[in-house]
CSV table of C-alpha atoms in Angstrom, one decimal:
chain,number,residue,atom,x,y,z
A,1,MET,CA,59.5,97.9,82.4
A,2,ILE,CA,57.5,97.9,79.3
A,3,HIS,CA,53.1,100.3,79.3
A,4,VAL,CA,50.9,100.0,76.1
A,5,TYR,CA,48.7,102.1,76.8
A,6,ILE,CA,45.7,102.3,73.5
A,7,PHE,CA,43.2,105.3,72.5
A,8,ILE,CA,40.3,104.5,70.9
A,9,ASP,CA,37.5,106.5,69.7
A,10,GLY,CA,34.2,107.2,70.8
A,11,ASP,CA,32.4,108.8,73.5
A,12,LYS,CA,33.3,110.9,75.8
A,13,ASP,CA,34.3,108.8,78.1
A,14,THR,CA,35.9,107.0,75.9
A,15,ALA,CA,37.6,110.4,74.6
A,16,LEU,CA,38.0,111.4,78.9
A,17,THR,CA,40.3,108.0,78.7
A,18,ASN,CA,42.2,108.6,75.7
A,19,ASP,CA,43.2,112.1,78.6
A,20,ILE,CA,44.4,110.4,80.6
A,21,LEU,CA,46.2,108.0,79.3
A,22,GLU,CA,47.7,111.5,77.5
A,23,GLY,CA,48.5,112.7,80.1
A,24,LEU,CA,51.0,109.4,81.8
A,25,ILE,CA,52.1,108.7,78.9
A,26,GLU,CA,54.0,112.9,78.9
A,27,GLU,CA,54.8,112.0,83.1
A,28,GLU,CA,56.7,108.9,81.9
A,29,GLU,CA,58.5,111.2,79.5
A,30,GLU,CA,59.1,113.7,81.1
A,31,GLU,CA,61.4,111.5,84.1
A,32,GLU,CA,62.3,109.2,81.3
A,33,ARG,CA,64.1,112.4,80.4
A,34,GLY,CA,65.9,113.3,83.7
A,35,GLU,CA,66.8,109.6,84.7
A,36,GLY,CA,69.5,110.3,81.1
A,37,ASP,CA,69.8,113.8,82.2
A,38,GLY,CA,71.5,112.4,85.8
A,39,GLU,CA,72.3,109.5,83.7
A,40,GLY,CA,75.0,112.3,82.2
A,41,GLU,CA,76.3,114.1,83.8
A,42,ASP,CA,77.0,111.3,87.1
A,43,ASP,CA,79.1,110.3,84.7
A,44,ASP,CA,80.5,113.9,83.0
A,45,ASP,CA,82.2,114.0,87.2
A,46,SER,CA,83.2,110.3,87.1
A,47,TRP,CA,85.4,112.0,83.6
A,48,ILE,CA,89.1,114.1,84.5
A,49,THR,CA,89.0,116.8,83.0
A,50,PRO,CA,90.4,120.0,82.5
A,51,ASP,CA,87.7,121.9,84.6
A,52,ASN,CA,87.9,119.4,87.3
A,53,TYR,CA,91.2,118.6,87.7
A,54,GLN,CA,92.3,120.6,90.4
A,55,SER,CA,89.5,119.4,92.7
A,56,VAL,CA,90.2,116.0,91.6
A,57,CYS,CA,93.3,117.3,93.2
A,58,ASP,CA,91.7,118.3,96.0
A,59,GLY,CA,90.3,115.5,96.6
A,60,ILE,CA,93.1,113.5,96.6
A,61,GLY,CA,95.6,115.0,98.4
A,62,GLY,CA,93.4,115.4,101.6
A,63,LEU,CA,93.8,118.7,101.8
A,64,MET,CA,92.1,121.1,104.7
A,65,GLU,CA,91.2,124.4,104.7
A,66,GLU,CA,91.5,126.7,107.5
A,67,THR,CA,91.9,130.0,108.0
A,68,ILE,CA,95.7,130.9,108.3
A,69,ASP,CA,97.2,134.5,108.8
A,70,GLU,CA,99.6,136.3,105.9
A,71,ILE,CA,102.8,134.7,104.8
A,72,SER,CA,105.3,136.6,103.0
A,73,VAL,CA,108.1,134.6,102.4
A,74,GLY,CA,108.4,130.8,102.1
A,75,CYS,CA,110.6,128.1,101.8
A,76,MET,CA,110.1,125.4,98.3
A,77,THR,CA,111.7,122.3,97.8
A,78,THR,CA,110.8,118.7,97.3
A,79,ASP,CA,113.5,116.8,99.6
A,80,TYR,CA,111.3,115.7,102.3
A,81,ALA,CA,114.3,116.3,104.7
A,82,MET,CA,114.5,119.4,103.8
A,83,GLN,CA,111.4,120.2,104.5
A,84,ASN,CA,111.1,118.3,108.3
A,85,VAL,CA,114.5,119.6,108.2
A,86,LEU,CA,112.5,123.3,107.8
A,87,LEU,CA,109.3,123.4,109.6
A,88,GLN,CA,111.1,122.5,112.9
A,89,ILE,CA,113.0,125.2,112.6
A,90,GLY,CA,109.5,127.2,112.0
A,91,LEU,CA,110.1,128.0,108.3
A,92,ASN,CA,106.8,128.3,106.3
A,93,VAL,CA,107.3,125.5,103.8
A,94,VAL,CA,105.9,125.5,100.0
A,95,SER,CA,104.6,123.0,97.3
A,96,ILE,CA,105.0,123.1,93.7
A,97,ASP,CA,101.6,123.4,93.7
A,98,GLY,CA,101.6,126.4,95.8
A,99,MET,CA,100.1,125.3,99.2
A,100,LEU,CA,101.3,125.4,102.4
A,101,ILE,CA,102.5,121.9,103.3
A,102,LYS,CA,102.1,121.6,107.6
A,103,ARG,CA,102.4,118.1,108.2
A,104,ILE,CA,104.7,115.9,106.5
A,105,ARG,CA,104.7,112.3,106.8
A,106,THR,CA,108.4,110.4,106.8
A,107,TYR,CA,108.4,106.3,106.3
A,108,SER,CA,110.9,104.5,108.3
A,109,GLN,CA,111.4,100.5,108.5
A,110,GLN,CA,111.5,99.0,113.0
A,111,CYS,CA,112.3,95.6,113.9
A,112,LYS,CA,109.6,93.4,114.8
A,113,ALA,CA,111.6,91.6,117.5
A,114,CYS,CA,113.9,93.9,119.1
A,115,PHE,CA,111.8,97.1,117.7
A,116,LYS,CA,115.2,98.9,116.4
A,117,VAL,CA,113.8,101.5,113.6
A,118,TYR,CA,116.3,102.1,110.3
A,119,PHE,CA,115.6,104.8,108.9
A,120,LYS,CA,116.9,102.7,105.6
A,121,SER,CA,114.4,101.3,103.5
A,122,GLY,CA,114.9,97.4,101.5
A,123,LEU,CA,116.6,95.8,104.4
A,124,LEU,CA,115.0,92.3,104.4
A,125,PHE,CA,116.7,91.3,108.1
A,126,CYS,CA,117.2,92.9,111.3
A,127,PRO,CA,121.0,94.0,111.4
A,128,ASN,CA,120.8,94.1,115.1
A,129,CYS,CA,119.1,90.4,115.4
A,130,GLY,CA,119.4,89.0,112.3
A,131,ASN,CA,115.7,88.2,112.8
A,132,LYS,CA,113.5,88.5,109.0
A,133,SER,CA,111.2,90.2,110.8
A,134,MET,CA,110.9,94.5,109.4
A,135,ILE,CA,108.1,96.3,109.3
A,136,LYS,CA,107.2,100.1,108.0
A,137,VAL,CA,106.0,101.9,110.4
A,138,LEU,CA,104.7,106.2,110.2
A,139,ALA,CA,107.3,108.0,112.4
A,140,ASP,CA,105.9,111.7,113.1
A,141,VAL,CA,108.1,114.7,114.7
A,142,GLY,CA,106.4,116.5,117.4
A,143,LYS,CA,106.0,120.1,117.9
A,144,ASP,CA,108.3,118.6,121.0
A,145,GLY,CA,110.9,117.4,118.7
A,146,LEU,CA,110.1,114.4,120.1
A,147,THR,CA,110.3,111.1,116.5
A,148,HIS,CA,106.6,109.0,117.2
A,149,TYR,CA,106.3,106.2,115.4
A,150,SER,CA,103.2,104.4,114.5
A,151,SER,CA,102.4,100.6,112.8
A,152,LEU,CA,100.3,101.2,109.6
A,153,SER,CA,99.7,97.1,109.5
A,154,ASP,CA,99.4,94.0,111.5
A,155,LYS,CA,101.4,92.4,110.5
A,156,GLN,CA,101.1,88.4,112.1
A,157,PHE,CA,104.4,86.8,111.0
A,158,SER,CA,104.5,83.2,110.3
A,159,HIS,CA,105.8,80.1,111.8
A,160,LYS,CA,105.6,77.4,110.0
A,161,GLY,CA,108.1,74.9,108.4
A,162,LEU,CA,110.9,76.1,111.5
A,163,ARG,CA,110.0,72.2,113.5
A,164,TYR,CA,112.3,70.6,110.3
A,165,SER,CA,116.0,71.4,108.9
A,166,LEU,CA,117.8,73.2,106.4
A,167,PRO,CA,117.7,71.0,103.2
A,168,LEU,CA,121.9,70.8,101.4
A,169,PRO,CA,122.2,73.1,99.4
A,170,LYS,CA,122.3,72.2,95.3
A,171,GLY,CA,124.0,72.9,92.5
A,172,GLY,CA,122.6,73.2,89.5
A,173,ARG,CA,121.6,75.3,86.2
A,174,ARG,CA,118.0,76.1,88.9
A,175,PRO,CA,119.3,75.3,92.4
A,176,ASP,CA,116.4,76.9,94.9
A,177,GLN,CA,118.4,78.6,96.6
A,178,LEU,CA,117.7,80.3,100.4
A,179,LEU,CA,118.3,83.7,101.4
A,180,LEU,CA,119.1,83.7,105.2
A,181,SER,CA,120.7,86.5,105.6
A,182,PRO,CA,121.9,90.1,104.0
A,183,ALA,CA,125.4,88.8,104.1
A,184,GLN,CA,125.2,85.7,102.2
A,185,ARG,CA,125.9,85.9,98.6
A,186,LEU,CA,124.0,84.0,95.3
A,187,THR,CA,124.6,82.9,92.4
A,188,PHE,CA,122.0,83.0,89.7
A,189,ARG,CA,123.3,83.4,85.1
A,190,LEU,CA,122.6,87.0,84.2
A,191,PRO,CA,120.9,86.7,81.4
A,192,ARG,CA,122.1,86.8,77.4
A,193,SER,CA,122.5,90.2,75.4
A,194,ARG,CA,120.2,89.3,73.3
A,195,ASN,CA,117.4,88.0,75.7
A,196,LYS,CA,117.2,91.5,76.9
A,197,SER,CA,114.9,93.6,76.5
A,198,HIS,CA,114.6,96.3,73.8
A,199,PRO,CA,111.7,99.2,73.6
A,200,LEU,CA,112.3,99.3,69.8
A,201,ASP,CA,112.8,95.2,69.6
A,202,PRO,CA,109.4,94.7,66.9
A,203,ASP,CA,108.5,91.8,69.9
A,204,TYR,CA,109.1,94.3,72.9
A,205,ILE,CA,105.0,93.5,73.4
A,206,SER,CA,104.7,90.7,73.0
A,207,GLN,CA,106.8,89.9,75.6
A,208,THR,CA,104.4,90.6,78.0
A,209,SER,CA,101.3,90.1,76.4
A,210,PRO,CA,99.0,88.0,77.6
A,211,PHE,CA,98.2,85.9,74.4
A,212,SER,CA,101.6,85.0,73.6
A,213,PHE,CA,103.1,81.5,73.5
A,214,ASN,CA,105.6,81.3,76.5
A,215,ASP,CA,106.5,77.8,78.0
A,216,VAL,CA,104.8,77.1,81.5
A,217,THR,CA,105.2,73.3,81.5
A,218,SER,CA,109.1,73.3,82.6
A,219,ARG,CA,111.2,74.0,85.6
A,220,GLY,CA,112.9,77.2,84.3
A,221,ALA,CA,109.0,78.5,83.8
A,222,GLN,CA,108.1,77.6,86.9
A,223,ILE,CA,110.8,79.5,89.0
A,224,ALA,CA,109.9,82.2,87.0
A,225,PHE,CA,113.9,82.4,86.0
A,226,ARG,CA,114.1,83.8,82.2
A,227,ALA,CA,111.4,86.2,84.3
A,228,GLY,CA,114.6,88.0,86.4
A,229,GLY,CA,112.7,85.1,89.0
A,230,GLY,CA,114.0,82.5,91.6
A,231,ARG,CA,116.8,83.7,92.3
A,232,GLY,CA,116.8,82.8,95.9
A,233,ARG,CA,113.4,82.4,98.8
A,234,VAL,CA,114.0,84.6,101.5
A,235,GLY,CA,113.8,82.9,104.8
A,236,VAL,CA,112.4,79.2,105.1
A,237,ALA,CA,108.5,77.9,104.6
A,238,TRP,CA,108.7,74.5,105.3
A,239,HIS,CA,105.5,72.5,105.1
A,240,ARG,CA,106.8,68.6,104.4
A,241,ASN,CA,109.7,67.5,105.2
A,242,PRO,CA,112.5,68.8,102.6
A,243,ASN,CA,114.5,66.1,103.6
A,244,GLN,CA,112.5,63.3,103.1
A,245,VAL,CA,113.5,61.0,100.1
A,246,ARG,CA,110.4,60.9,97.9
A,247,LYS,CA,109.4,57.9,95.2
A,248,LYS,CA,110.2,58.9,91.9
A,249,ARG,CA,107.7,59.1,89.4
A,250,LYS,CA,107.9,56.4,87.0
């Protein structure tokens, strides 16, 4: 909001009015300076500088201040499995930043159908029951040595598309294959050597640029064949009967 003040030369009353207006203008200028200084401080606090780097790292890591006894010996390692073993033995574990580690988070996979737990990551199907129901869980080892598992999200698996039979396998250059088991092998074409990305290629940046000319209408582009995708779809999720004969477009 902009205020316009008019000064009038005249008798004592007008002079008094001018003094009041001058005071108001000075107060508004001071307020604007204060607001400007506050905005500058906020902008400076939002940036990560060498002065506030350690405080930002402490806030991200979720460090907690607590009084502990003096520690004379500690083990330093970046192997999470070894850190868990050292904590269970009762030794002091120190991070590479010099912080004392009191608790370690480890993740595993659990089948939501048979509740079997696997410490191997990247599983799509459960090796025990064969269902595609693997979720990521947090494994916490207590003081008693027992492992407690807690789910990170309440994921609900969709049952849509299970009322129709599987379609017949189709060959060709770009088959739409279904991945139904971990032992199933999918056939796909390997990229040509000249199409492989090379960091020293002058067109290396334009390959991922949104302003480059890309084919978005062909079937190969729709299933991301050139980008390395389209190598199989995990599970079945048919919203309509895939075996139904449809009329061809003219």
